[in-house]
Short mmCIF file of the C-alpha atoms (twelve columns), coordinates in Angstrom:
data_MODEL
# 
_entry.id   MODEL 
# 
loop_
_atom_site.group_PDB 
_atom_site.id 
_atom_site.type_symbol 
_atom_site.label_atom_id 
_atom_site.label_alt_id 
_atom_site.label_comp_id 
_atom_site.label_asym_id 
_atom_site.label_seq_id 
_atom_site.Cartn_x 
_atom_site.Cartn_y 
_atom_site.Cartn_z 
_atom_site.pdbx_PDB_model_num 
ATOM 1   C CA . UNK A 1   44.016  195.571 163.276 1 
ATOM 2   C CA . UNK A 2   43.748  191.492 163.461 1 
ATOM 3   C CA . UNK A 3   46.162  189.282 162.352 1 
ATOM 4   C CA . UNK A 4   44.402  188.280 159.127 1 
ATOM 5   C CA . UNK A 5   44.284  191.605 157.794 1 
ATOM 6   C CA . UNK A 6   47.747  192.710 158.450 1 
ATOM 7   C CA . UNK A 7   48.718  188.744 156.579 1 
ATOM 8   C CA . UNK A 8   46.393  190.008 153.577 1 
ATOM 9   C CA . UNK A 9   48.901  193.559 153.714 1 
ATOM 10  C CA . UNK A 10  51.946  191.481 154.315 1 
ATOM 11  C CA . UNK A 11  51.229  189.092 151.009 1 
ATOM 12  C CA . UNK A 12  50.288  192.435 149.250 1 
ATOM 13  C CA . UNK A 13  53.332  193.787 149.796 1 
ATOM 14  C CA . UNK A 14  55.914  191.036 149.043 1 
ATOM 15  C CA . UNK A 15  53.341  190.278 145.723 1 
ATOM 16  C CA . UNK A 16  54.029  194.062 144.864 1 
ATOM 17  C CA . UNK A 17  50.300  194.501 144.784 1 
ATOM 18  C CA . UNK A 18  50.385  197.176 147.410 1 
ATOM 19  C CA . UNK A 19  49.706  200.883 146.647 1 
ATOM 20  C CA . UNK A 20  52.058  202.669 148.370 1 
ATOM 21  C CA . UNK A 21  50.609  206.017 147.718 1 
ATOM 22  C CA . UNK A 22  47.425  205.149 148.447 1 
ATOM 23  C CA . UNK A 23  47.498  206.673 151.990 1 
ATOM 24  C CA . UNK A 24  48.928  210.441 150.613 1 
ATOM 25  C CA . UNK A 25  45.569  210.535 148.993 1 
ATOM 26  C CA . UNK A 26  44.022  210.921 152.412 1 
ATOM 27  C CA . UNK A 27  44.550  214.307 153.485 1 
ATOM 28  C CA . UNK A 28  42.241  214.403 156.196 1 
ATOM 29  C CA . UNK A 29  43.836  211.175 157.636 1 
ATOM 30  C CA . UNK A 30  47.112  212.726 157.383 1 
ATOM 31  C CA . UNK A 31  45.650  215.774 159.274 1 
ATOM 32  C CA . UNK A 32  43.893  213.755 162.227 1 
ATOM 33  C CA . UNK A 33  47.555  211.552 162.818 1 
ATOM 34  C CA . UNK A 34  49.045  215.378 163.131 1 
ATOM 35  C CA . UNK A 35  46.414  216.747 165.486 1 
ATOM 36  C CA . UNK A 36  46.956  213.751 167.515 1 
ATOM 37  C CA . UNK A 37  50.707  213.428 167.546 1 
ATOM 38  C CA . UNK A 38  50.088  217.564 168.294 1 
ATOM 39  C CA . UNK A 39  47.987  216.447 171.264 1 
ATOM 40  C CA . UNK A 40  50.118  214.101 172.698 1 
ATOM 41  C CA . UNK A 41  53.521  215.831 172.426 1 
ATOM 42  C CA . UNK A 42  51.945  218.777 174.644 1 
ATOM 43  C CA . UNK A 43  50.626  215.948 176.423 1 
ATOM 44  C CA . UNK A 44  53.914  214.497 177.219 1 
ATOM 45  C CA . UNK A 45  55.473  217.995 177.288 1 
ATOM 46  C CA . UNK A 46  53.170  219.219 180.324 1 
ATOM 47  C CA . UNK A 47  53.662  216.020 182.444 1 
ATOM 48  C CA . UNK A 48  57.297  215.994 182.068 1 
ATOM 49  C CA . UNK A 49  58.178  219.412 182.275 1 
ATOM 50  C CA . UNK A 50  60.844  220.390 184.566 1 
ATOM 51  C CA . UNK A 51  59.640  223.559 185.708 1 
ATOM 52  C CA . UNK A 52  56.361  225.410 185.901 1 
ATOM 53  C CA . UNK A 53  54.934  227.531 183.112 1 
ATOM 54  C CA . UNK A 54  55.730  230.944 184.848 1 
ATOM 55  C CA . UNK A 55  59.632  230.095 185.089 1 
ATOM 56  C CA . UNK A 56  59.783  228.613 181.877 1 
ATOM 57  C CA . UNK A 57  58.340  231.738 180.517 1 
ATOM 58  C CA . UNK A 58  60.301  233.935 182.638 1 
ATOM 59  C CA . UNK A 59  63.786  232.324 181.461 1 
ATOM 60  C CA . UNK A 60  62.662  232.786 177.592 1 
ATOM 61  C CA . UNK A 61  61.723  236.321 178.290 1 
ATOM 62  C CA . UNK A 62  65.129  236.827 180.095 1 
ATOM 63  C CA . UNK A 63  67.018  235.075 177.349 1 
ATOM 64  C CA . UNK A 64  65.231  237.315 174.955 1 
ATOM 65  C CA . UNK A 65  65.990  240.235 176.356 1 
ATOM 66  C CA . UNK A 66  69.619  239.526 176.376 1 
ATOM 67  C CA . UNK A 67  69.540  238.874 172.497 1 
ATOM 68  C CA . UNK A 68  68.172  241.734 172.249 1 
ATOM 69  C CA . UNK A 69  70.243  243.703 173.897 1 
ATOM 70  C CA . UNK A 70  73.378  241.966 172.212 1 
ATOM 71  C CA . UNK A 71  71.313  243.172 168.592 1 
ATOM 72  C CA . UNK A 72  71.795  246.484 169.878 1 
ATOM 73  C CA . UNK A 73  75.163  246.230 171.135 1 
ATOM 74  C CA . UNK A 74  75.921  245.127 167.673 1 
ATOM 75  C CA . UNK A 75  74.069  247.776 165.823 1 
ATOM 76  C CA . UNK A 76  75.676  250.275 167.947 1 
ATOM 77  C CA . UNK A 77  79.483  249.137 167.148 1 
ATOM 78  C CA . UNK A 78  78.252  249.444 163.191 1 
ATOM 79  C CA . UNK A 79  77.043  252.993 163.845 1 
ATOM 80  C CA . UNK A 80  80.071  253.810 165.451 1 
ATOM 81  C CA . UNK A 81  81.925  252.415 162.481 1 
ATOM 82  C CA . UNK A 82  80.221  254.103 160.286 1 
ATOM 83  C CA . UNK A 83  80.795  257.365 161.617 1 
ATOM 84  C CA . UNK A 84  84.371  256.681 161.850 1 
ATOM 85  C CA . UNK A 85  84.766  255.388 158.153 1 
ATOM 86  C CA . UNK A 86  82.647  258.421 157.529 1 
ATOM 87  C CA . UNK A 87  85.255  260.895 159.432 1 
ATOM 88  C CA . UNK A 88  88.105  259.500 157.860 1 
ATOM 89  C CA . UNK A 89  86.594  259.687 154.260 1 
ATOM 90  C CA . UNK A 90  86.218  263.441 154.919 1 
ATOM 91  C CA . UNK A 91  89.811  263.755 155.785 1 
ATOM 92  C CA . UNK A 92  90.985  261.992 152.648 1 
ATOM 93  C CA . UNK A 93  88.982  264.513 150.838 1 
ATOM 94  C CA . UNK A 94  90.454  267.619 152.362 1 
ATOM 95  C CA . UNK A 95  93.890  265.955 152.031 1 
ATOM 96  C CA . UNK A 96  92.879  265.783 148.396 1 
ATOM 97  C CA . UNK A 97  91.610  268.736 147.819 1 
ATOM 98  C CA . UNK A 98  94.805  270.548 149.416 1 
ATOM 99  C CA . UNK A 99  97.611  269.321 147.230 1 
ATOM 100 C CA . UNK A 100 95.440  270.257 143.979 1 
ATOM 101 C CA . UNK A 101 95.024  274.301 145.214 1 
ATOM 102 C CA . UNK A 102 99.022  274.327 145.698 1 
ATOM 103 C CA . UNK A 103 99.693  272.570 142.638 1 
ATOM 104 C CA . UNK A 104 101.706 274.128 140.114 1 
ATOM 105 C CA . UNK A 105 99.809  272.916 137.290 1 
ATOM 106 C CA . UNK A 106 97.638  275.964 135.722 1 
ATOM 107 C CA . UNK A 107 94.460  274.252 135.278 1 
ATOM 108 C CA . UNK A 108 94.561  273.201 139.246 1 
ATOM 109 C CA . UNK A 109 95.346  276.647 140.680 1 
ATOM 110 C CA . UNK A 110 92.640  278.474 142.446 1 
ATOM 111 C CA . UNK A 111 91.312  281.295 140.260 1 
ATOM 112 C CA . UNK A 112 90.186  284.365 142.112 1 
ATOM 113 C CA . UNK A 113 87.298  285.790 140.566 1 
ATOM 114 C CA . UNK A 114 86.139  289.469 141.659 1 
# 
């Protein structure tokens, strides 16, 4: 951009005549700038990468496996807790049945139907 064009843009902005919404009307420009930025980011990443690609992939794989192992351990803990709660609930139900069968009230006494 030359200095004359920058000066015209500056005067238009100061005068309030500049349309700030105009760039958003051109979606193709936005996509082009996005793709240019993406390409530049990839290029910089490749140039300044501290390790080789294979090393990075193996490190990411190890981290992913460690995360999966943690998830499995958490699921196992939840399953064990659920089993324990189920056993406790069954025991509570059995304890609740026992006093009802030994009750002195006739409606709670067991009846023997032969």
